[in-house]
Tab-separated table of C-alpha atoms and ligand atoms in Angstrom:
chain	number	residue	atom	x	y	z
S	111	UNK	CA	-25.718	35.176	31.783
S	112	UNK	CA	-28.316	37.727	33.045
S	113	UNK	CA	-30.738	36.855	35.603
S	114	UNK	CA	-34.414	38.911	34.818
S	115	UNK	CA	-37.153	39.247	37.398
S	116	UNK	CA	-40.396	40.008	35.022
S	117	UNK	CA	-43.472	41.056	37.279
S	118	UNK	CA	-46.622	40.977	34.954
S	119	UNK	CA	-50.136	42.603	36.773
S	120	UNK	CA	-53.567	41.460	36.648
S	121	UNK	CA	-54.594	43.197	33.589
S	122	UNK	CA	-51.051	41.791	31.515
S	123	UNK	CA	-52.904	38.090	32.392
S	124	UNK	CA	-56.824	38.527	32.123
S	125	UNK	CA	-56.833	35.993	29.473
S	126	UNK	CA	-55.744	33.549	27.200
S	127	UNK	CA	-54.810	36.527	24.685
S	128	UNK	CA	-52.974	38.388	27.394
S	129	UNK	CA	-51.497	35.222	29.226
S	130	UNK	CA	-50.090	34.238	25.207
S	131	UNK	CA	-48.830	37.764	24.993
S	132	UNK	CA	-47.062	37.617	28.246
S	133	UNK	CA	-45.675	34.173	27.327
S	134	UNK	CA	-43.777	36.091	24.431
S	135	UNK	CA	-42.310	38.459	26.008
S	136	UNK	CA	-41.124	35.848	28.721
S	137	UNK	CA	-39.845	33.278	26.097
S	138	UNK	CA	-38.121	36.040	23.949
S	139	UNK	CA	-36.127	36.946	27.425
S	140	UNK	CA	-35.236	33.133	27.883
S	141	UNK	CA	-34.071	32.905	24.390
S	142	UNK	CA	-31.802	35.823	24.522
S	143	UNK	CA	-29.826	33.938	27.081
S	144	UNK	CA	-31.196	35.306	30.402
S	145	UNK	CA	-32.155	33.424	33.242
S	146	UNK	CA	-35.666	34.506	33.995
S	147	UNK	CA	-37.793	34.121	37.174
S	148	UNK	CA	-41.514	35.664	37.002
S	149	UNK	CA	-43.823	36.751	38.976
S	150	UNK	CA	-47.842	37.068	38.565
S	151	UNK	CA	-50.790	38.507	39.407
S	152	UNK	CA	-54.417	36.651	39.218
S	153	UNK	CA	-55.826	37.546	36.217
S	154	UNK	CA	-57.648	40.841	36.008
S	155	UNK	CA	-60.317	41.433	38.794
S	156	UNK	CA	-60.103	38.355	40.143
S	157	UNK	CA	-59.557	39.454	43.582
S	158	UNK	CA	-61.962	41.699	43.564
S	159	UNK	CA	-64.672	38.682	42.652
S	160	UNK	CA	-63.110	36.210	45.640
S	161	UNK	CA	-63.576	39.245	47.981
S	162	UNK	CA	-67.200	39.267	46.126
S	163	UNK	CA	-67.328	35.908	46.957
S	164	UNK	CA	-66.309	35.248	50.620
S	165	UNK	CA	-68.796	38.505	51.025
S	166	UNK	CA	-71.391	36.191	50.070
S	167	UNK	CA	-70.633	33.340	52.278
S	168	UNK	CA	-69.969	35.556	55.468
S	169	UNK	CA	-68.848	39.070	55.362
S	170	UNK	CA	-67.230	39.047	58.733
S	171	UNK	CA	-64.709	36.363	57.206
S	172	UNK	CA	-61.166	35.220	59.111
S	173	UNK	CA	-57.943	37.402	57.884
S	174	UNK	CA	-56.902	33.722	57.538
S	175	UNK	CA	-59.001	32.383	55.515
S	176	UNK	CA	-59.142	35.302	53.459
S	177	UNK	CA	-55.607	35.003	52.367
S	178	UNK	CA	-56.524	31.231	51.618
S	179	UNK	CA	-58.763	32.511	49.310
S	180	UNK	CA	-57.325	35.116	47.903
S	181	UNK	CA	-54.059	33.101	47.173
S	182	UNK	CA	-55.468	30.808	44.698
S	183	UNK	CA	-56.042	33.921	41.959
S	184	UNK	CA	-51.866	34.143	41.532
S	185	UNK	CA	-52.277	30.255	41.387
S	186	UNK	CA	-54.196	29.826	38.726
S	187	UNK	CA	-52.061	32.416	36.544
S	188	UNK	CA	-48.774	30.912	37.500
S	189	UNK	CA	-50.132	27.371	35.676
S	190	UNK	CA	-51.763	28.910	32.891
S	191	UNK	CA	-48.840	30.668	32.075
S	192	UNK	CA	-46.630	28.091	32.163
S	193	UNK	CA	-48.996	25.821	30.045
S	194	UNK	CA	-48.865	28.731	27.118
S	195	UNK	CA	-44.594	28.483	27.779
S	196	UNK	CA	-45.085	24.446	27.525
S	197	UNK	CA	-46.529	24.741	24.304
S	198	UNK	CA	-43.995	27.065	23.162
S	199	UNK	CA	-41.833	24.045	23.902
S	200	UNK	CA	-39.835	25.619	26.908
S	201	UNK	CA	-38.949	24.507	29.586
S	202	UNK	CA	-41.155	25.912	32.722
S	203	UNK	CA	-42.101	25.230	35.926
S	204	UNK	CA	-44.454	27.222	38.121
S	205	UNK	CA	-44.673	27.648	41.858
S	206	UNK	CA	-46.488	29.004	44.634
S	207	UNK	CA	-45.084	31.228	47.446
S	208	UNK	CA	-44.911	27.847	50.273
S	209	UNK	CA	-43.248	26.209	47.527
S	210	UNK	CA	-40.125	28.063	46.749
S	211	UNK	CA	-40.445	29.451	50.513
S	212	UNK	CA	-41.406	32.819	50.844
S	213	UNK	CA	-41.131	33.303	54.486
S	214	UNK	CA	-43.771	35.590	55.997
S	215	UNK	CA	-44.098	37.681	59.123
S	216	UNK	CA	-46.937	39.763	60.568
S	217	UNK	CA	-50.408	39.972	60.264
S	218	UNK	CA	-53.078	38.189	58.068
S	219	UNK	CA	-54.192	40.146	54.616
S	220	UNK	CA	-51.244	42.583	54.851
S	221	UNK	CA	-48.083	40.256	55.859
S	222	UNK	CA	-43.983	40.823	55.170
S	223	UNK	CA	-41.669	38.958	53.188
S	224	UNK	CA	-38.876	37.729	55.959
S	225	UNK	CA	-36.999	35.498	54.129
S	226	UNK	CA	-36.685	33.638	51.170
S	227	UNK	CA	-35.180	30.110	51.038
S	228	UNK	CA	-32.992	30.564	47.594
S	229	UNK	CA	-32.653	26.269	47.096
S	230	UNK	CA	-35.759	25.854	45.339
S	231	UNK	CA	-35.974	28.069	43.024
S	232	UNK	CA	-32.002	28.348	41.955
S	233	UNK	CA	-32.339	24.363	41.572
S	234	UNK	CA	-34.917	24.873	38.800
S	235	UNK	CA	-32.950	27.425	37.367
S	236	UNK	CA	-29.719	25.711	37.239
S	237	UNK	CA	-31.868	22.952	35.476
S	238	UNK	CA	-32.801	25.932	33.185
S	239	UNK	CA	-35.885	26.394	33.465
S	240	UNK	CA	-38.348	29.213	33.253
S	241	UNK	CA	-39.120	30.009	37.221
S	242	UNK	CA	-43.029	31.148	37.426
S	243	UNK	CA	-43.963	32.278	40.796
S	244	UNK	CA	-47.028	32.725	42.583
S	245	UNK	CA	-47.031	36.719	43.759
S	246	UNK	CA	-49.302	38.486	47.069
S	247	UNK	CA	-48.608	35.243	48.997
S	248	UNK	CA	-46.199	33.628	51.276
S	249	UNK	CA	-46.328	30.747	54.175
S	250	UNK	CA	-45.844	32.061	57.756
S	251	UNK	CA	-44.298	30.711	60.989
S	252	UNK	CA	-47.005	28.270	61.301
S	253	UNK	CA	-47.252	27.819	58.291
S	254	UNK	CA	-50.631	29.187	56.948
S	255	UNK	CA	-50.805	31.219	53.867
S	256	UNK	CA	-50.636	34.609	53.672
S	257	UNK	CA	-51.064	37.280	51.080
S	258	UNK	CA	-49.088	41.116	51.017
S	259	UNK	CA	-51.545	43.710	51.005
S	260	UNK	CA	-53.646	44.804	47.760
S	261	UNK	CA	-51.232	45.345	44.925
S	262	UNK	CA	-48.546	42.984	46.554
S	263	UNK	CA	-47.211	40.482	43.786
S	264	UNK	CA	-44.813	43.852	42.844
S	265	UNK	CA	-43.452	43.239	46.187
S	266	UNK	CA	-42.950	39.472	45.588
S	267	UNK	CA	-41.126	40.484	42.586
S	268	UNK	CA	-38.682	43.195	44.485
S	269	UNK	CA	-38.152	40.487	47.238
S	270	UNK	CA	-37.622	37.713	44.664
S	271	UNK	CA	-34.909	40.551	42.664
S	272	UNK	CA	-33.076	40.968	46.036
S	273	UNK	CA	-32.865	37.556	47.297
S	274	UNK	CA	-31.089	36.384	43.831
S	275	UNK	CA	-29.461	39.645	43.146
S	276	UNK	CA	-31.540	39.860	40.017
S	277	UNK	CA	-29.756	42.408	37.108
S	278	UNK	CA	-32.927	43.519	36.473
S	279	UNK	CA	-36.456	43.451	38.003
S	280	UNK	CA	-39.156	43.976	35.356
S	281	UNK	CA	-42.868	45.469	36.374
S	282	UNK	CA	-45.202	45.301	33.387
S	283	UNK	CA	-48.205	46.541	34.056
S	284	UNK	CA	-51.032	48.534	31.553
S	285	UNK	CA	-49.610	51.897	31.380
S	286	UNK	CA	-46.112	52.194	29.873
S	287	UNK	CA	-44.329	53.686	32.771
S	288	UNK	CA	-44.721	56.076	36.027
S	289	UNK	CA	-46.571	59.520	34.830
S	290	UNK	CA	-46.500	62.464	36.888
S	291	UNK	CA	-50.128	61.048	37.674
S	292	UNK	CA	-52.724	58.912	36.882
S	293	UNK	CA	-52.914	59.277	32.847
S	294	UNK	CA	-56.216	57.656	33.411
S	295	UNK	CA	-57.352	60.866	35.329
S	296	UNK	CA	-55.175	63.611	33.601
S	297	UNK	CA	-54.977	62.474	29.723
S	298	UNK	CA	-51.866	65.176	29.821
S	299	UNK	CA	-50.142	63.758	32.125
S	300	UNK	CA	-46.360	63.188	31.629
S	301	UNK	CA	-44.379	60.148	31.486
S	302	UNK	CA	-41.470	60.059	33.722
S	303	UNK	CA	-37.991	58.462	32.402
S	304	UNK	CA	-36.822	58.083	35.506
S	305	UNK	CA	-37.739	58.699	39.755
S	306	UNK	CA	-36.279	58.100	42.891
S	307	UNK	CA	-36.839	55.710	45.184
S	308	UNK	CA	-37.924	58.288	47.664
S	309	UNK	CA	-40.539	60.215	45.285
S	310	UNK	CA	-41.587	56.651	44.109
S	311	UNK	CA	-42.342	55.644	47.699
S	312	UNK	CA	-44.487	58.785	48.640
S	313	UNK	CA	-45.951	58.434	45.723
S	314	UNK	CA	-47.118	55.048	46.355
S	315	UNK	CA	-47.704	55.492	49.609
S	316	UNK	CA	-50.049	58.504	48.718
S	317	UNK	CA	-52.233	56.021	46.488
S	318	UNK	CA	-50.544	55.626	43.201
S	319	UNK	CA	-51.368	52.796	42.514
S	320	UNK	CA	-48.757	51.785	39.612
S	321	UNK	CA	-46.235	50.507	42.477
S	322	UNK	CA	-47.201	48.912	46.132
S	323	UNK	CA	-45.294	50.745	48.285
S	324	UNK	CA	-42.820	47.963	49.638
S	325	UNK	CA	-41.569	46.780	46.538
S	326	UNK	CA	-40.558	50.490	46.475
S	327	UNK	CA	-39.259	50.324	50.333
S	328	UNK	CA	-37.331	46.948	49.400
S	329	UNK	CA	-35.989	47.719	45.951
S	330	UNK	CA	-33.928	50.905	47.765
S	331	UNK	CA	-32.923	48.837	50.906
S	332	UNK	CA	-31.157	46.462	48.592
S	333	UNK	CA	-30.368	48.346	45.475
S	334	UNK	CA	-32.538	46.503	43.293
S	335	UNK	CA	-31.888	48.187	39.725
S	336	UNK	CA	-36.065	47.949	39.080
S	337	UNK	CA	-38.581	49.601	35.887
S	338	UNK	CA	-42.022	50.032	35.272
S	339	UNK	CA	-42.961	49.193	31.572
S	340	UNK	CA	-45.765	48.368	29.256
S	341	UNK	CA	-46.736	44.651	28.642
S	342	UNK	CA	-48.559	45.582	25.299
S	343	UNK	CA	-46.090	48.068	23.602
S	344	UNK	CA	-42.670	47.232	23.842
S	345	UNK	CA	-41.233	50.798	24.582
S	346	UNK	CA	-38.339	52.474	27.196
S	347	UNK	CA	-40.374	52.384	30.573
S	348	UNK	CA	-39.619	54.799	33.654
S	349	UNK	CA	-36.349	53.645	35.679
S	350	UNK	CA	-37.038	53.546	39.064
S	351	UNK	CA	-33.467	54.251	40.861
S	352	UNK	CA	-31.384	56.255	43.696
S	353	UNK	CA	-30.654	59.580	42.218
S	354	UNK	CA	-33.225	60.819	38.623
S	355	UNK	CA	-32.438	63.670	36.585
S	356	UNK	CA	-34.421	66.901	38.364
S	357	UNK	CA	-37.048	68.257	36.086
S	358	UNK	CA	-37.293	72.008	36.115
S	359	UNK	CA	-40.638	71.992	37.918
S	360	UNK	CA	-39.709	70.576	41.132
S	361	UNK	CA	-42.204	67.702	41.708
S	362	UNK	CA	-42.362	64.440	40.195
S	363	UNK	CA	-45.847	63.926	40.361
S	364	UNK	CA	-49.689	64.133	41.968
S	365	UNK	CA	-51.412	61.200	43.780
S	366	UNK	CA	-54.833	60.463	45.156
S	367	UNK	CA	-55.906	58.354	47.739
S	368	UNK	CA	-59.490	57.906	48.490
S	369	UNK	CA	-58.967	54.878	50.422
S	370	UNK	CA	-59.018	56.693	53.909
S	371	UNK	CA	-61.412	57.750	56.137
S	372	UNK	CA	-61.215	60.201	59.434
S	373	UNK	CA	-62.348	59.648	62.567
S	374	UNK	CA	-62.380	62.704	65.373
S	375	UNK	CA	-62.334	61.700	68.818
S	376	UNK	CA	-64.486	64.136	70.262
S	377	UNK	CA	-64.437	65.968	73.502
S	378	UNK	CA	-61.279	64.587	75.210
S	379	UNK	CA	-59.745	65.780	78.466
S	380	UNK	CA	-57.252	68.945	78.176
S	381	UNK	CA	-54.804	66.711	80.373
S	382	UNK	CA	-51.126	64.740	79.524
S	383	UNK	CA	-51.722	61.034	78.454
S	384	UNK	CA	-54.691	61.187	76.079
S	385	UNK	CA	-53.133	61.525	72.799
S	386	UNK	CA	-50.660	58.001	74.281
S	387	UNK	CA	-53.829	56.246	75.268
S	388	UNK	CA	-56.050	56.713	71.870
S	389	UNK	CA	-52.740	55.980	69.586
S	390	UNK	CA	-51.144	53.493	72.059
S	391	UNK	CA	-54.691	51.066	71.640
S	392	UNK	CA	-54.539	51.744	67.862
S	393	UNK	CA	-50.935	50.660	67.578
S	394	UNK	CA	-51.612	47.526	69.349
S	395	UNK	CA	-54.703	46.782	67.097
S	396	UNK	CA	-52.244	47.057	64.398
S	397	UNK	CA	-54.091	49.978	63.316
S	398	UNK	CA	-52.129	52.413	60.884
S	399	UNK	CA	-53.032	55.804	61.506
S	400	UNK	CA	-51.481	58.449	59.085
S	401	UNK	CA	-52.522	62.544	59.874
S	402	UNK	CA	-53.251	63.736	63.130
S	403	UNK	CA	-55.210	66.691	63.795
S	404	UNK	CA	-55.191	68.022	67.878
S	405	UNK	CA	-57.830	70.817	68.079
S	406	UNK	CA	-58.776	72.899	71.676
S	407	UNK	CA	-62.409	72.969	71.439
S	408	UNK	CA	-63.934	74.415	74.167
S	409	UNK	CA	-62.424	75.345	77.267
S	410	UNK	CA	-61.170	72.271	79.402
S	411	UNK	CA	-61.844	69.684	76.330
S	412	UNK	CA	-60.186	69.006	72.942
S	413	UNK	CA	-60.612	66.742	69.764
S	414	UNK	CA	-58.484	64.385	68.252
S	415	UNK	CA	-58.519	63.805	64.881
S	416	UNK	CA	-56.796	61.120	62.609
S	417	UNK	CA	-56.749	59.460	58.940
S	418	UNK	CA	-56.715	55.808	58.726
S	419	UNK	CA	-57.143	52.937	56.139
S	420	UNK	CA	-61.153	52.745	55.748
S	421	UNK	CA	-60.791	49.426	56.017
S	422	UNK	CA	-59.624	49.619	59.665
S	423	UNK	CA	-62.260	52.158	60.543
S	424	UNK	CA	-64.826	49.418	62.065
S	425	UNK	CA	-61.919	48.099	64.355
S	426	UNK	CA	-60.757	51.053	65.612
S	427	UNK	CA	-64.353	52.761	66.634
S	428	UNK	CA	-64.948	49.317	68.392
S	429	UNK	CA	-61.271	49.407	70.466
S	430	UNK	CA	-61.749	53.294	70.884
S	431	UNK	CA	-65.593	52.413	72.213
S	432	UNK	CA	-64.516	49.199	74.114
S	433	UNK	CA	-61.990	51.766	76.142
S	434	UNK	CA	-63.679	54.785	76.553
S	435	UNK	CA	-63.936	54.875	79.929
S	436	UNK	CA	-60.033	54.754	80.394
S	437	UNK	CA	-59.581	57.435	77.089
S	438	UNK	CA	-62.703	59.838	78.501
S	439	UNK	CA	-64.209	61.246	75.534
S	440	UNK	CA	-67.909	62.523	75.091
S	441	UNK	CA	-68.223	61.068	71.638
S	442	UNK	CA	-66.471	59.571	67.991
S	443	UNK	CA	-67.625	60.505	64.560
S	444	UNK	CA	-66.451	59.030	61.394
S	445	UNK	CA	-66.250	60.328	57.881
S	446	UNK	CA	-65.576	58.189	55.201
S	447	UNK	CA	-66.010	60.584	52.134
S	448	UNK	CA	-62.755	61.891	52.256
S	449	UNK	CA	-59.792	61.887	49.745
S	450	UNK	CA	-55.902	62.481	50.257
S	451	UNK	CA	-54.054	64.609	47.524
S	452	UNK	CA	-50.570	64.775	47.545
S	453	UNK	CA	-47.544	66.273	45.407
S	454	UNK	CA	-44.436	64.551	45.684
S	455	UNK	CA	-41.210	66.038	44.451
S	456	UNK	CA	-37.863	66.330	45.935
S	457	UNK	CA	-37.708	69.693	44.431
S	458	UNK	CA	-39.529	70.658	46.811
S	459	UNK	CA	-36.703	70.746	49.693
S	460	UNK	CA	-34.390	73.696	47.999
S	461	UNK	CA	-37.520	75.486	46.477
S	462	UNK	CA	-39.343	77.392	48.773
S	463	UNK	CA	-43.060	78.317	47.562
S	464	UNK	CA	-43.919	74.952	46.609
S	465	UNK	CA	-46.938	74.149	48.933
S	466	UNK	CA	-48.248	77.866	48.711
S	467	UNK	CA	-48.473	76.594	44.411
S	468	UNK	CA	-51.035	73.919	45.285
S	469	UNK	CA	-52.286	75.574	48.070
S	470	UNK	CA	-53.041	78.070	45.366
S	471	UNK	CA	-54.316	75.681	42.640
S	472	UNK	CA	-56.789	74.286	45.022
S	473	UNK	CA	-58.396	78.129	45.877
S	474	UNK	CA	-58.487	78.517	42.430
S	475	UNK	CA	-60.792	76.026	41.596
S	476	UNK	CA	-62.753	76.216	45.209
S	477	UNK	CA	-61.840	73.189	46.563
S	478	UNK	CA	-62.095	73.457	50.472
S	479	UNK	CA	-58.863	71.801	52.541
S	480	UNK	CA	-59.644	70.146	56.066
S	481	UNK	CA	-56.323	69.223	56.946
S	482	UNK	CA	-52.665	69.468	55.854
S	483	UNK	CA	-49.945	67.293	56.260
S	484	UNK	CA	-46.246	67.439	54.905
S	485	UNK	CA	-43.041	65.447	54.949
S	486	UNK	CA	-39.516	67.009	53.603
S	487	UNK	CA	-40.705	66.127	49.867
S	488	UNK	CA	-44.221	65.731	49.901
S	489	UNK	CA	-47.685	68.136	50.631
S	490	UNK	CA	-50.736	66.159	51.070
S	491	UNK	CA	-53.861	67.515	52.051
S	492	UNK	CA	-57.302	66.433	52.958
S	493	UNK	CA	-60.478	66.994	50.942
S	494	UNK	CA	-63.960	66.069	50.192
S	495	UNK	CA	-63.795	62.755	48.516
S	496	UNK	CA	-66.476	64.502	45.835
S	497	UNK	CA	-63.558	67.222	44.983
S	498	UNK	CA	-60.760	64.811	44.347
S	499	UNK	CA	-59.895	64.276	40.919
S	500	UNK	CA	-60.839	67.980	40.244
S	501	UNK	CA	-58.362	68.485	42.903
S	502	UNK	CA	-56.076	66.258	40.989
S	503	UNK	CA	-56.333	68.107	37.593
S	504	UNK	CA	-55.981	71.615	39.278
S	505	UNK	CA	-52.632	70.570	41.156
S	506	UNK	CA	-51.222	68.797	38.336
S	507	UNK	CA	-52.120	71.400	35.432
S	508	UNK	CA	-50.447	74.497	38.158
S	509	UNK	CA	-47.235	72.640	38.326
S	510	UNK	CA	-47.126	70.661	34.788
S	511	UNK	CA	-49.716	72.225	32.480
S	512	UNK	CA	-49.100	75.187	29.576
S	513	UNK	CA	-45.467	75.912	31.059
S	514	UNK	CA	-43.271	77.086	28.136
Q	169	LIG	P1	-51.140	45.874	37.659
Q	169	LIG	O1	-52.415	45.133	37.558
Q	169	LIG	O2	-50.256	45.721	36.466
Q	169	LIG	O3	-50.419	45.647	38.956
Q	169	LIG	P2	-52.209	48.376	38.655
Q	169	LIG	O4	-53.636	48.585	38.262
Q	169	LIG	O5	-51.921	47.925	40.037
Q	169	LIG	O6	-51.547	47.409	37.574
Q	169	LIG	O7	-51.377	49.715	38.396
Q	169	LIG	C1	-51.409	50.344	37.144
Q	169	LIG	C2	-52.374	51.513	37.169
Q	169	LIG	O8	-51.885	52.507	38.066
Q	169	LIG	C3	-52.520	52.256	35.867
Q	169	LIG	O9	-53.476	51.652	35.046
Q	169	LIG	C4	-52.899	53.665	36.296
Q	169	LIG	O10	-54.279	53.913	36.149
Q	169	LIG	C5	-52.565	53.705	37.787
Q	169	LIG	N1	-51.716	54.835	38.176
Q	169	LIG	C6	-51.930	55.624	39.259
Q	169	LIG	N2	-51.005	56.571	39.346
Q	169	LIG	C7	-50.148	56.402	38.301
Q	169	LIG	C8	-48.974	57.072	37.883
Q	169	LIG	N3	-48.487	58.128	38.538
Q	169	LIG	N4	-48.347	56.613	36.765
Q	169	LIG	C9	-48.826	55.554	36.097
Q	169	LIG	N5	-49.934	54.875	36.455
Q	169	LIG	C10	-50.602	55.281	37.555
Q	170	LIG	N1	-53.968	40.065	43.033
Q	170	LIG	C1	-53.583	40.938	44.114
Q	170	LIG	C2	-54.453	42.182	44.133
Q	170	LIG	O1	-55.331	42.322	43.301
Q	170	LIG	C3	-52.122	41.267	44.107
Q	170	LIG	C4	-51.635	42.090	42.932
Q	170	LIG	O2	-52.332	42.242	41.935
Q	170	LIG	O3	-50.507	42.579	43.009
Q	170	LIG	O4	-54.293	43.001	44.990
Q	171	LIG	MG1	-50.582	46.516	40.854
């Protein structure tokens, strides 16, 4: 007997039509002898309408009691769900993350799956039953609830896969696989049969969306044999796995983030220690930064420049404020119109000329690049938020578009 992991997203469950539909797909895994334990999202923009909410009530709301909010979407799912298996006369029973133990670490809104306490969960199955759990949430240390980071229940999935050494983890979602990028932005794009781990993880790291990036992280740490497919046409998906067949053009794909902002710290000291001081405060605010820019300005001063989550940008000008008599700088400015396009492919390694390609595509239709920033199998650079999904099209037609 098989055990399945089937991860269903917020649009596979926004409502009763959808939540029936999923229940098929669930019930026809059960009956073909599999174990199955799945995970789900809250139903279509719910999130988005409890963030809505909680704006409402007080906009500078606790991390904490965000989570407590936002938990109860997945909730709500989870039972509907398993009322639409009831009726189907199978046996089900759904759970939250503090029920079947999904130990968290870390910080409020954007915690880590430590642990997960197998009893609960394997008891239900052994009883076999349908397992539905709750994903984007876990209980932590003191046991409060807390939720993954946007896009997180694919996470709960991975974790769930590796814990019970799942044959198979499942993400249905609304597109019918991984594309080399958004098909929502770039009608032409292709699908891909199969990617990496590592070009999966840059590209969901570089704000494609299809995957959050730690179910990526976790299903390569422990092997987890995952796919991306449709939940409304049942059709081959993408594999997502260790080593993919190379296509001939080097990258797997183009991703935009427009999540970011950048803030330049301006008119710094030309001495050791500043860049430790600015980063070193950030890092303890739990602060992600991602590119950093050092530019000499003018003679004995310098700016610093760095991308963060735009979301962190009101914490970090108040720490960088708070301390700038220790950091000595004249002045911050922030810009929040900004948009990160990257390629991802690792093509790119063997095949020299790759960047100059963008590089070119991006001249070619005038789009203007502020900063640049590489790892060994991805080019990402920074633009006007304004020029992104031009930006997007040009890349991904130069490397994908018209060839043979
Ligand atoms: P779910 O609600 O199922 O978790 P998401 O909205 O989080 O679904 O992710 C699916 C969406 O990701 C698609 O609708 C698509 O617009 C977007 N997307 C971004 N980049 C890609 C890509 N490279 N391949 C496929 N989909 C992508
Ligand atoms: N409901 C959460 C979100 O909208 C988690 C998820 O969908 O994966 O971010
Ligand atoms: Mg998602």
């Amino acid at each position: 007997m098989k055990l399945i992991v089937q991860k269903f997203g917020g649009s596979s469950v926004r409502d009763a039509e959808r939540i029936r539909n999923v229940a098929g797909i669930i019930a026809d895994t059960y009956r073909a002898g599999n174990q199955v334990l799945v995970v789900l999202s809250a139903q279509g923009d719910t999130t988005d309408d409890l963030i809505d909410k909680a704006k409402e009530i007080n906009p500078h709301a606790s991390k904490r009691e965000m989570d407590m909010l936002l938990s109860t979407g997945e909730q709500i799912s989870i039972a509907l769900c398993a009322m639409a298996l009831e009726g189907m006369g199978l046996p089900v029973v759904s759970l939250t993350g503090w029920q079947v133990g999904i130990r968290t670490t870390g910080a409020y809104s954007d915690s880590r799956i430590n642990k997960i306490a197998p009893d609960r969960i394997q008891r239900e199955l052994d009883k076999n039953k349908i397992v539905l759990v709750a994903g984007f949430q876990g209980v932590n240390r003191v046991g409060d609830v807390t939720t993954l980071g946007r896009g997180g229940s694919d996470t709960s999935a991975v974790a769930l896969a590796a814990a019970f050494h799942a044959d198979l983890c499942q993400i249905f979602t609304d597109v019918d696989g991984v594309y080399t990028t958004d098909p929502r932005i770039v009608p032409g794009a292709l699908k891909l049969p199969e990617i990496t781990y590592d070009e999966m993880l840059e590209l969901a790291s570089q704000g494609a969306q299809v995957l959050h990036n730690r179910s990526v992280e976790l299903a390569k740490k422990y092997h987890v044999n995952m796919e991306v497919v449709s939940s409304l046409e049942r059709k081959p998906g993408t594999k997502v796995k260790e080593v993919a067949k190379m296509e001939k053009t080097n990258i797997a794909g183009v991703a935009k983030d427009t999540s970011i902002a950048r803030i330049a710290v301006v008119g710094v000291e030309h001495s050791p220690g500043v860049a430790f001081r600015v980063f070193d405060l950030l890092g303890r605010a739990n602060i992600n930064v991602d590119a950093i820019i050092q530019s000499i300005g003018r003679e004995s001063s310098k700016d610093i420049s760095f991308t963060l989550p735009k979301a962190d940008v009101e914490e970090a000008v108040k720490v960088l404020e708070e301390n700038k008599e220790s950091i000595r700088f004249d002045h911050l400015t922030v810009e929040d119109k900004i948009a990160k396009v990257s390629i991802v492919g690792a093509g790119m390694m063997t095949t020299p000329g790759v960047a100059a390609k963008m590089f070119e595509a991006l001249y070619d239709a005038n789009i203007n690049i502020q900063m640049i920033n590489t790892s060994e199998i991805r080019v990402s650079v920074l633009i006007d938020e304004g020029d992104a999904v031009n930006a997007v099209r040009a890349v991904h037609d130069k490397f994908f578009g018209g060839e043979d």
